[in-house]
Amino acid sequence: MQNDDYFTAGVAIALSVVHGGPGPQFLSPSLFRALTTSPEATVISVEEITDPELCINLQRLASGDYDAFNNIETIVDMAGTFAVINDPQTARKVALDTAHWYCLGRSRSAFERFVFLGNKMLWITFYNAL
């Protein structure tokens, strides 16, 4: 992120699409939605987590296995989704919010650099070309 690699890759993708070239075929549906709408409006499922251990523990937590929280307490705390879990709804919300942070929140600055702070005209043209 210090070398602006994410921004450079984003510009290359945008230029390809704007000039009628191939669009990215490697983006997950959720990342595509986040790019074309907003990260806040994008729903991330627990199954989209690429870390197998975290995915399993978030699935367990979302299904009501409160003991799974002990295995992921640190990452839940880092995500800012820490809550007192005393019912299934809260457990599911913590799991989904943590999944959202893991997929989109950790890289928020790189995401915003391309989408919001980059060349606005290039972004508008890219979005329209999609």
Short mmCIF file of N, CA and C in Angstrom, two decimals:
data_model
loop_
_atom_site.label_atom_id
_atom_site.label_comp_id
_atom_site.label_asym_id
_atom_site.label_seq_id
_atom_site.Cartn_x
_atom_site.Cartn_y
_atom_site.Cartn_z
N MET A 1 0.82 -1.19 0.00
CA MET A 1 0.00 0.00 0.00
C MET A 1 0.86 1.25 0.00
N GLN A 2 2.09 1.15 0.52
CA GLN A 2 2.95 2.32 0.57
C GLN A 2 3.38 2.75 -0.82
N ASN A 3 3.50 1.83 -1.75
CA ASN A 3 3.93 2.16 -3.10
C ASN A 3 2.76 2.48 -4.02
N ASP A 4 1.55 2.49 -3.49
CA ASP A 4 0.35 2.77 -4.29
C ASP A 4 0.08 1.70 -5.34
N ASP A 5 0.47 0.47 -5.06
CA ASP A 5 0.27 -0.62 -6.02
C ASP A 5 -1.20 -0.88 -6.31
N TYR A 6 -2.05 -0.81 -5.28
CA TYR A 6 -3.47 -1.04 -5.49
C TYR A 6 -4.07 0.03 -6.41
N PHE A 7 -3.66 1.26 -6.21
CA PHE A 7 -4.16 2.34 -7.05
C PHE A 7 -3.71 2.14 -8.50
N THR A 8 -2.45 1.79 -8.69
CA THR A 8 -1.92 1.57 -10.03
C THR A 8 -2.66 0.42 -10.72
N ALA A 9 -2.91 -0.66 -10.00
CA ALA A 9 -3.65 -1.79 -10.57
C ALA A 9 -5.08 -1.36 -10.92
N GLY A 10 -5.69 -0.57 -10.07
CA GLY A 10 -7.04 -0.09 -10.34
C GLY A 10 -7.11 0.78 -11.58
N VAL A 11 -6.13 1.64 -11.75
CA VAL A 11 -6.09 2.50 -12.94
C VAL A 11 -5.91 1.65 -14.19
N ALA A 12 -5.04 0.64 -14.12
CA ALA A 12 -4.83 -0.24 -15.28
C ALA A 12 -6.12 -0.97 -15.66
N ILE A 13 -6.84 -1.46 -14.67
CA ILE A 13 -8.12 -2.13 -14.92
C ILE A 13 -9.11 -1.15 -15.54
N ALA A 14 -9.21 0.03 -14.96
CA ALA A 14 -10.15 1.04 -15.45
C ALA A 14 -9.82 1.43 -16.89
N LEU A 15 -8.55 1.64 -17.19
CA LEU A 15 -8.16 2.01 -18.55
C LEU A 15 -8.50 0.91 -19.54
N SER A 16 -8.32 -0.33 -19.15
CA SER A 16 -8.66 -1.44 -20.03
C SER A 16 -10.15 -1.45 -20.36
N VAL A 17 -10.98 -1.30 -19.33
CA VAL A 17 -12.43 -1.32 -19.53
C VAL A 17 -12.89 -0.11 -20.34
N VAL A 18 -12.38 1.07 -20.01
CA VAL A 18 -12.79 2.31 -20.69
C VAL A 18 -12.47 2.25 -22.17
N HIS A 19 -11.38 1.60 -22.53
CA HIS A 19 -10.98 1.53 -23.93
C HIS A 19 -11.48 0.28 -24.64
N GLY A 20 -12.50 -0.37 -24.07
CA GLY A 20 -13.14 -1.51 -24.71
C GLY A 20 -12.41 -2.82 -24.52
N GLY A 21 -11.42 -2.83 -23.68
CA GLY A 21 -10.67 -4.06 -23.42
C GLY A 21 -11.40 -4.95 -22.45
N PRO A 22 -10.76 -6.04 -22.10
CA PRO A 22 -11.41 -6.97 -21.17
C PRO A 22 -11.52 -6.38 -19.76
N GLY A 23 -12.61 -6.67 -19.14
CA GLY A 23 -12.80 -6.28 -17.75
C GLY A 23 -12.17 -7.30 -16.84
N PRO A 24 -12.07 -7.00 -15.59
CA PRO A 24 -11.46 -7.94 -14.66
C PRO A 24 -12.33 -9.19 -14.49
N GLN A 25 -11.71 -10.32 -14.57
CA GLN A 25 -12.41 -11.59 -14.41
C GLN A 25 -12.07 -12.25 -13.08
N PHE A 26 -11.32 -11.55 -12.25
CA PHE A 26 -10.82 -12.14 -11.01
C PHE A 26 -11.46 -11.55 -9.77
N LEU A 27 -12.35 -10.59 -9.90
CA LEU A 27 -12.98 -9.99 -8.74
C LEU A 27 -14.11 -10.87 -8.23
N SER A 28 -14.21 -10.98 -6.94
CA SER A 28 -15.35 -11.70 -6.37
C SER A 28 -16.60 -10.87 -6.59
N PRO A 29 -17.76 -11.49 -6.63
CA PRO A 29 -19.00 -10.72 -6.79
C PRO A 29 -19.16 -9.64 -5.71
N SER A 30 -18.73 -9.93 -4.51
CA SER A 30 -18.86 -8.94 -3.43
C SER A 30 -17.94 -7.74 -3.64
N LEU A 31 -16.71 -8.00 -4.07
CA LEU A 31 -15.80 -6.88 -4.34
C LEU A 31 -16.31 -6.05 -5.51
N PHE A 32 -16.86 -6.70 -6.52
CA PHE A 32 -17.43 -5.96 -7.64
C PHE A 32 -18.58 -5.07 -7.17
N ARG A 33 -19.46 -5.61 -6.32
CA ARG A 33 -20.56 -4.81 -5.77
C ARG A 33 -20.03 -3.63 -4.96
N ALA A 34 -19.00 -3.88 -4.18
CA ALA A 34 -18.42 -2.80 -3.37
C ALA A 34 -17.83 -1.71 -4.26
N LEU A 35 -17.22 -2.08 -5.38
CA LEU A 35 -16.66 -1.09 -6.29
C LEU A 35 -17.73 -0.31 -7.04
N THR A 36 -18.83 -0.97 -7.36
CA THR A 36 -19.86 -0.31 -8.16
C THR A 36 -20.96 0.34 -7.32
N THR A 37 -21.03 0.01 -6.05
CA THR A 37 -22.00 0.69 -5.17
C THR A 37 -21.23 1.36 -4.05
N SER A 38 -21.13 0.69 -2.92
CA SER A 38 -20.32 1.19 -1.81
C SER A 38 -19.99 0.03 -0.90
N PRO A 39 -18.88 0.13 -0.17
CA PRO A 39 -18.55 -0.96 0.75
C PRO A 39 -19.62 -1.17 1.82
N GLU A 40 -20.21 -0.09 2.29
CA GLU A 40 -21.22 -0.20 3.34
C GLU A 40 -22.46 -0.94 2.86
N ALA A 41 -22.80 -0.79 1.60
CA ALA A 41 -24.01 -1.41 1.06
C ALA A 41 -23.77 -2.86 0.63
N THR A 42 -22.53 -3.30 0.68
CA THR A 42 -22.19 -4.64 0.24
C THR A 42 -22.28 -5.62 1.40
N VAL A 43 -23.05 -6.66 1.20
CA VAL A 43 -23.20 -7.70 2.22
C VAL A 43 -22.17 -8.78 1.95
N ILE A 44 -21.40 -9.10 2.96
CA ILE A 44 -20.39 -10.15 2.87
C ILE A 44 -20.88 -11.35 3.67
N SER A 45 -20.88 -12.51 3.06
CA SER A 45 -21.27 -13.71 3.80
C SER A 45 -20.04 -14.29 4.49
N VAL A 46 -20.28 -15.03 5.53
CA VAL A 46 -19.19 -15.66 6.28
C VAL A 46 -18.43 -16.64 5.39
N GLU A 47 -19.10 -17.25 4.44
CA GLU A 47 -18.47 -18.24 3.55
C GLU A 47 -17.44 -17.61 2.63
N GLU A 48 -17.45 -16.29 2.47
CA GLU A 48 -16.49 -15.62 1.58
C GLU A 48 -15.13 -15.41 2.22
N ILE A 49 -14.99 -15.73 3.50
CA ILE A 49 -13.72 -15.58 4.19
C ILE A 49 -12.74 -16.62 3.65
N THR A 50 -11.56 -16.18 3.26
CA THR A 50 -10.58 -17.10 2.66
C THR A 50 -9.72 -17.81 3.69
N ASP A 51 -9.65 -17.31 4.91
CA ASP A 51 -8.89 -17.97 5.97
C ASP A 51 -9.77 -19.11 6.51
N PRO A 52 -9.36 -20.36 6.31
CA PRO A 52 -10.23 -21.49 6.69
C PRO A 52 -10.60 -21.53 8.17
N GLU A 53 -9.64 -21.26 9.04
CA GLU A 53 -9.93 -21.32 10.48
C GLU A 53 -10.90 -20.22 10.89
N LEU A 54 -10.68 -19.01 10.38
CA LEU A 54 -11.59 -17.91 10.70
C LEU A 54 -12.98 -18.18 10.13
N CYS A 55 -13.03 -18.70 8.92
CA CYS A 55 -14.33 -19.00 8.29
C CYS A 55 -15.11 -20.01 9.13
N ILE A 56 -14.45 -21.06 9.54
CA ILE A 56 -15.13 -22.10 10.34
C ILE A 56 -15.64 -21.51 11.66
N ASN A 57 -14.79 -20.73 12.33
CA ASN A 57 -15.21 -20.16 13.61
C ASN A 57 -16.33 -19.14 13.45
N LEU A 58 -16.30 -18.34 12.40
CA LEU A 58 -17.39 -17.39 12.16
C LEU A 58 -18.68 -18.13 11.82
N GLN A 59 -18.58 -19.22 11.05
CA GLN A 59 -19.76 -20.03 10.76
C GLN A 59 -20.34 -20.62 12.04
N ARG A 60 -19.47 -21.13 12.90
CA ARG A 60 -19.93 -21.69 14.17
C ARG A 60 -20.61 -20.61 15.02
N LEU A 61 -19.98 -19.42 15.08
CA LEU A 61 -20.55 -18.33 15.86
C LEU A 61 -21.91 -17.91 15.29
N ALA A 62 -21.99 -17.78 13.97
CA ALA A 62 -23.24 -17.38 13.32
C ALA A 62 -24.35 -18.39 13.55
N SER A 63 -23.98 -19.65 13.72
CA SER A 63 -25.00 -20.68 13.95
C SER A 63 -25.36 -20.85 15.43
N GLY A 64 -24.74 -20.03 16.29
CA GLY A 64 -25.12 -20.05 17.70
C GLY A 64 -24.15 -20.76 18.62
N ASP A 65 -23.01 -21.20 18.09
CA ASP A 65 -22.00 -21.85 18.93
C ASP A 65 -21.14 -20.75 19.56
N TYR A 66 -21.52 -20.31 20.73
CA TYR A 66 -20.85 -19.18 21.39
C TYR A 66 -19.41 -19.50 21.77
N ASP A 67 -19.06 -20.77 21.92
CA ASP A 67 -17.68 -21.14 22.26
C ASP A 67 -16.70 -20.75 21.15
N ALA A 68 -17.17 -20.64 19.94
CA ALA A 68 -16.31 -20.26 18.82
C ALA A 68 -15.75 -18.86 19.01
N PHE A 69 -16.46 -18.04 19.76
CA PHE A 69 -16.01 -16.67 20.00
C PHE A 69 -14.65 -16.64 20.66
N ASN A 70 -14.38 -17.58 21.55
CA ASN A 70 -13.09 -17.62 22.24
C ASN A 70 -11.92 -17.79 21.28
N ASN A 71 -12.14 -18.46 20.16
CA ASN A 71 -11.08 -18.71 19.18
C ASN A 71 -10.80 -17.48 18.31
N ILE A 72 -11.74 -16.56 18.22
CA ILE A 72 -11.59 -15.42 17.30
C ILE A 72 -11.75 -14.08 18.01
N GLU A 73 -11.66 -14.09 19.33
CA GLU A 73 -11.88 -12.87 20.10
C GLU A 73 -10.95 -11.73 19.67
N THR A 74 -9.70 -12.03 19.38
CA THR A 74 -8.74 -11.00 19.00
C THR A 74 -9.13 -10.33 17.69
N ILE A 75 -9.49 -11.13 16.69
CA ILE A 75 -9.83 -10.53 15.39
C ILE A 75 -11.17 -9.78 15.46
N VAL A 76 -12.08 -10.27 16.27
CA VAL A 76 -13.35 -9.56 16.46
C VAL A 76 -13.07 -8.20 17.12
N ASP A 77 -12.16 -8.19 18.06
CA ASP A 77 -11.78 -6.95 18.71
C ASP A 77 -11.11 -6.00 17.72
N MET A 78 -10.20 -6.51 16.89
CA MET A 78 -9.54 -5.68 15.87
C MET A 78 -10.55 -5.11 14.88
N ALA A 79 -11.57 -5.89 14.57
CA ALA A 79 -12.58 -5.46 13.60
C ALA A 79 -13.52 -4.41 14.18
N GLY A 80 -13.49 -4.26 15.49
CA GLY A 80 -14.40 -3.30 16.11
C GLY A 80 -15.81 -3.81 16.20
N THR A 81 -15.98 -5.12 16.13
CA THR A 81 -17.31 -5.71 16.15
C THR A 81 -17.59 -6.44 17.47
N PHE A 82 -16.74 -6.21 18.45
CA PHE A 82 -16.87 -6.85 19.76
C PHE A 82 -18.22 -6.48 20.38
N ALA A 83 -18.90 -7.45 20.92
CA ALA A 83 -20.19 -7.23 21.58
C ALA A 83 -20.42 -8.35 22.58
N VAL A 84 -21.26 -8.07 23.54
CA VAL A 84 -21.67 -9.12 24.48
C VAL A 84 -22.66 -10.01 23.73
N ILE A 85 -22.32 -11.26 23.61
CA ILE A 85 -23.15 -12.19 22.85
C ILE A 85 -23.99 -13.00 23.82
N ASN A 86 -25.28 -12.70 23.81
CA ASN A 86 -26.18 -13.42 24.71
C ASN A 86 -27.42 -13.95 23.98
N ASP A 87 -27.44 -13.79 22.66
CA ASP A 87 -28.55 -14.34 21.88
C ASP A 87 -28.07 -14.64 20.45
N PRO A 88 -28.78 -15.47 19.73
CA PRO A 88 -28.36 -15.86 18.38
C PRO A 88 -28.27 -14.69 17.40
N GLN A 89 -29.14 -13.69 17.54
CA GLN A 89 -29.12 -12.55 16.63
C GLN A 89 -27.82 -11.76 16.77
N THR A 90 -27.40 -11.54 18.01
CA THR A 90 -26.15 -10.81 18.25
C THR A 90 -24.96 -11.61 17.74
N ALA A 91 -24.96 -12.92 17.96
CA ALA A 91 -23.87 -13.77 17.48
C ALA A 91 -23.77 -13.70 15.96
N ARG A 92 -24.91 -13.76 15.29
CA ARG A 92 -24.92 -13.68 13.81
C ARG A 92 -24.43 -12.32 13.34
N LYS A 93 -24.87 -11.26 14.00
CA LYS A 93 -24.45 -9.91 13.62
C LYS A 93 -22.95 -9.73 13.80
N VAL A 94 -22.41 -10.21 14.90
CA VAL A 94 -20.96 -10.12 15.13
C VAL A 94 -20.21 -10.90 14.04
N ALA A 95 -20.69 -12.09 13.69
CA ALA A 95 -20.04 -12.90 12.66
C ALA A 95 -20.07 -12.19 11.30
N LEU A 96 -21.23 -11.65 10.93
CA LEU A 96 -21.35 -10.97 9.63
C LEU A 96 -20.55 -9.67 9.59
N ASP A 97 -20.59 -8.91 10.67
CA ASP A 97 -19.82 -7.66 10.72
C ASP A 97 -18.32 -7.93 10.67
N THR A 98 -17.88 -8.99 11.32
CA THR A 98 -16.47 -9.34 11.30
C THR A 98 -16.07 -9.80 9.90
N ALA A 99 -16.92 -10.56 9.24
CA ALA A 99 -16.65 -10.99 7.86
C ALA A 99 -16.56 -9.78 6.94
N HIS A 100 -17.44 -8.81 7.13
CA HIS A 100 -17.41 -7.59 6.31
C HIS A 100 -16.10 -6.85 6.52
N TRP A 101 -15.69 -6.72 7.76
CA TRP A 101 -14.42 -6.04 8.04
C TRP A 101 -13.25 -6.80 7.43
N TYR A 102 -13.27 -8.13 7.55
CA TYR A 102 -12.16 -8.93 7.05
C TYR A 102 -12.01 -8.79 5.54
N CYS A 103 -13.12 -8.74 4.82
CA CYS A 103 -13.07 -8.66 3.35
C CYS A 103 -12.90 -7.23 2.83
N LEU A 104 -13.53 -6.27 3.45
CA LEU A 104 -13.50 -4.90 2.92
C LEU A 104 -12.89 -3.88 3.86
N GLY A 105 -13.04 -4.06 5.13
CA GLY A 105 -12.58 -3.04 6.08
C GLY A 105 -11.08 -2.96 6.23
N ARG A 106 -10.40 -4.09 6.20
CA ARG A 106 -8.94 -4.10 6.36
C ARG A 106 -8.24 -3.33 5.26
N SER A 107 -8.78 -3.34 4.07
CA SER A 107 -8.15 -2.66 2.93
C SER A 107 -8.89 -1.39 2.55
N ARG A 108 -9.60 -0.84 3.48
CA ARG A 108 -10.43 0.34 3.23
C ARG A 108 -9.65 1.51 2.62
N SER A 109 -8.45 1.77 3.12
CA SER A 109 -7.71 2.93 2.62
C SER A 109 -7.33 2.75 1.15
N ALA A 110 -6.92 1.55 0.75
CA ALA A 110 -6.59 1.31 -0.65
C ALA A 110 -7.84 1.40 -1.51
N PHE A 111 -8.93 0.88 -1.01
CA PHE A 111 -10.20 0.93 -1.72
C PHE A 111 -10.62 2.38 -1.95
N GLU A 112 -10.60 3.19 -0.92
CA GLU A 112 -10.99 4.59 -1.03
C GLU A 112 -10.04 5.38 -1.91
N ARG A 113 -8.78 5.01 -1.89
CA ARG A 113 -7.80 5.71 -2.72
C ARG A 113 -8.18 5.60 -4.19
N PHE A 114 -8.61 4.43 -4.62
CA PHE A 114 -9.01 4.27 -6.02
C PHE A 114 -10.37 4.86 -6.29
N VAL A 115 -11.34 4.51 -5.48
CA VAL A 115 -12.72 4.88 -5.78
C VAL A 115 -13.00 6.35 -5.54
N PHE A 116 -12.56 6.88 -4.40
CA PHE A 116 -12.99 8.22 -4.03
C PHE A 116 -11.94 9.30 -4.23
N LEU A 117 -10.68 8.99 -4.07
CA LEU A 117 -9.65 10.01 -4.13
C LEU A 117 -8.89 10.02 -5.44
N GLY A 118 -9.07 8.99 -6.23
CA GLY A 118 -8.37 8.90 -7.50
C GLY A 118 -8.97 9.85 -8.53
N ASN A 119 -8.62 9.64 -9.76
CA ASN A 119 -9.10 10.46 -10.85
C ASN A 119 -10.61 10.26 -11.01
N LYS A 120 -11.38 11.25 -10.62
CA LYS A 120 -12.85 11.12 -10.61
C LYS A 120 -13.40 10.87 -12.01
N MET A 121 -12.85 11.56 -13.01
CA MET A 121 -13.35 11.38 -14.37
C MET A 121 -13.08 9.96 -14.86
N LEU A 122 -11.92 9.42 -14.54
CA LEU A 122 -11.60 8.04 -14.91
C LEU A 122 -12.56 7.08 -14.25
N TRP A 123 -12.87 7.30 -12.97
CA TRP A 123 -13.79 6.43 -12.24
C TRP A 123 -15.19 6.48 -12.86
N ILE A 124 -15.68 7.67 -13.18
CA ILE A 124 -17.02 7.82 -13.77
C ILE A 124 -17.07 7.11 -15.12
N THR A 125 -16.04 7.28 -15.93
CA THR A 125 -15.99 6.62 -17.24
C THR A 125 -15.92 5.11 -17.09
N PHE A 126 -15.12 4.64 -16.12
CA PHE A 126 -15.00 3.21 -15.84
C PHE A 126 -16.36 2.64 -15.44
N TYR A 127 -17.03 3.30 -14.51
CA TYR A 127 -18.32 2.83 -14.02
C TYR A 127 -19.33 2.76 -15.17
N ASN A 128 -19.37 3.77 -16.02
CA ASN A 128 -20.30 3.78 -17.14
C ASN A 128 -19.97 2.70 -18.17
N ALA A 129 -18.69 2.37 -18.31
CA ALA A 129 -18.28 1.34 -19.27
C ALA A 129 -18.67 -0.06 -18.80
N LEU A 130 -18.82 -0.23 -17.48
CA LEU A 130 -19.22 -1.54 -16.97
C LEU A 130 -20.65 -1.82 -17.37
#
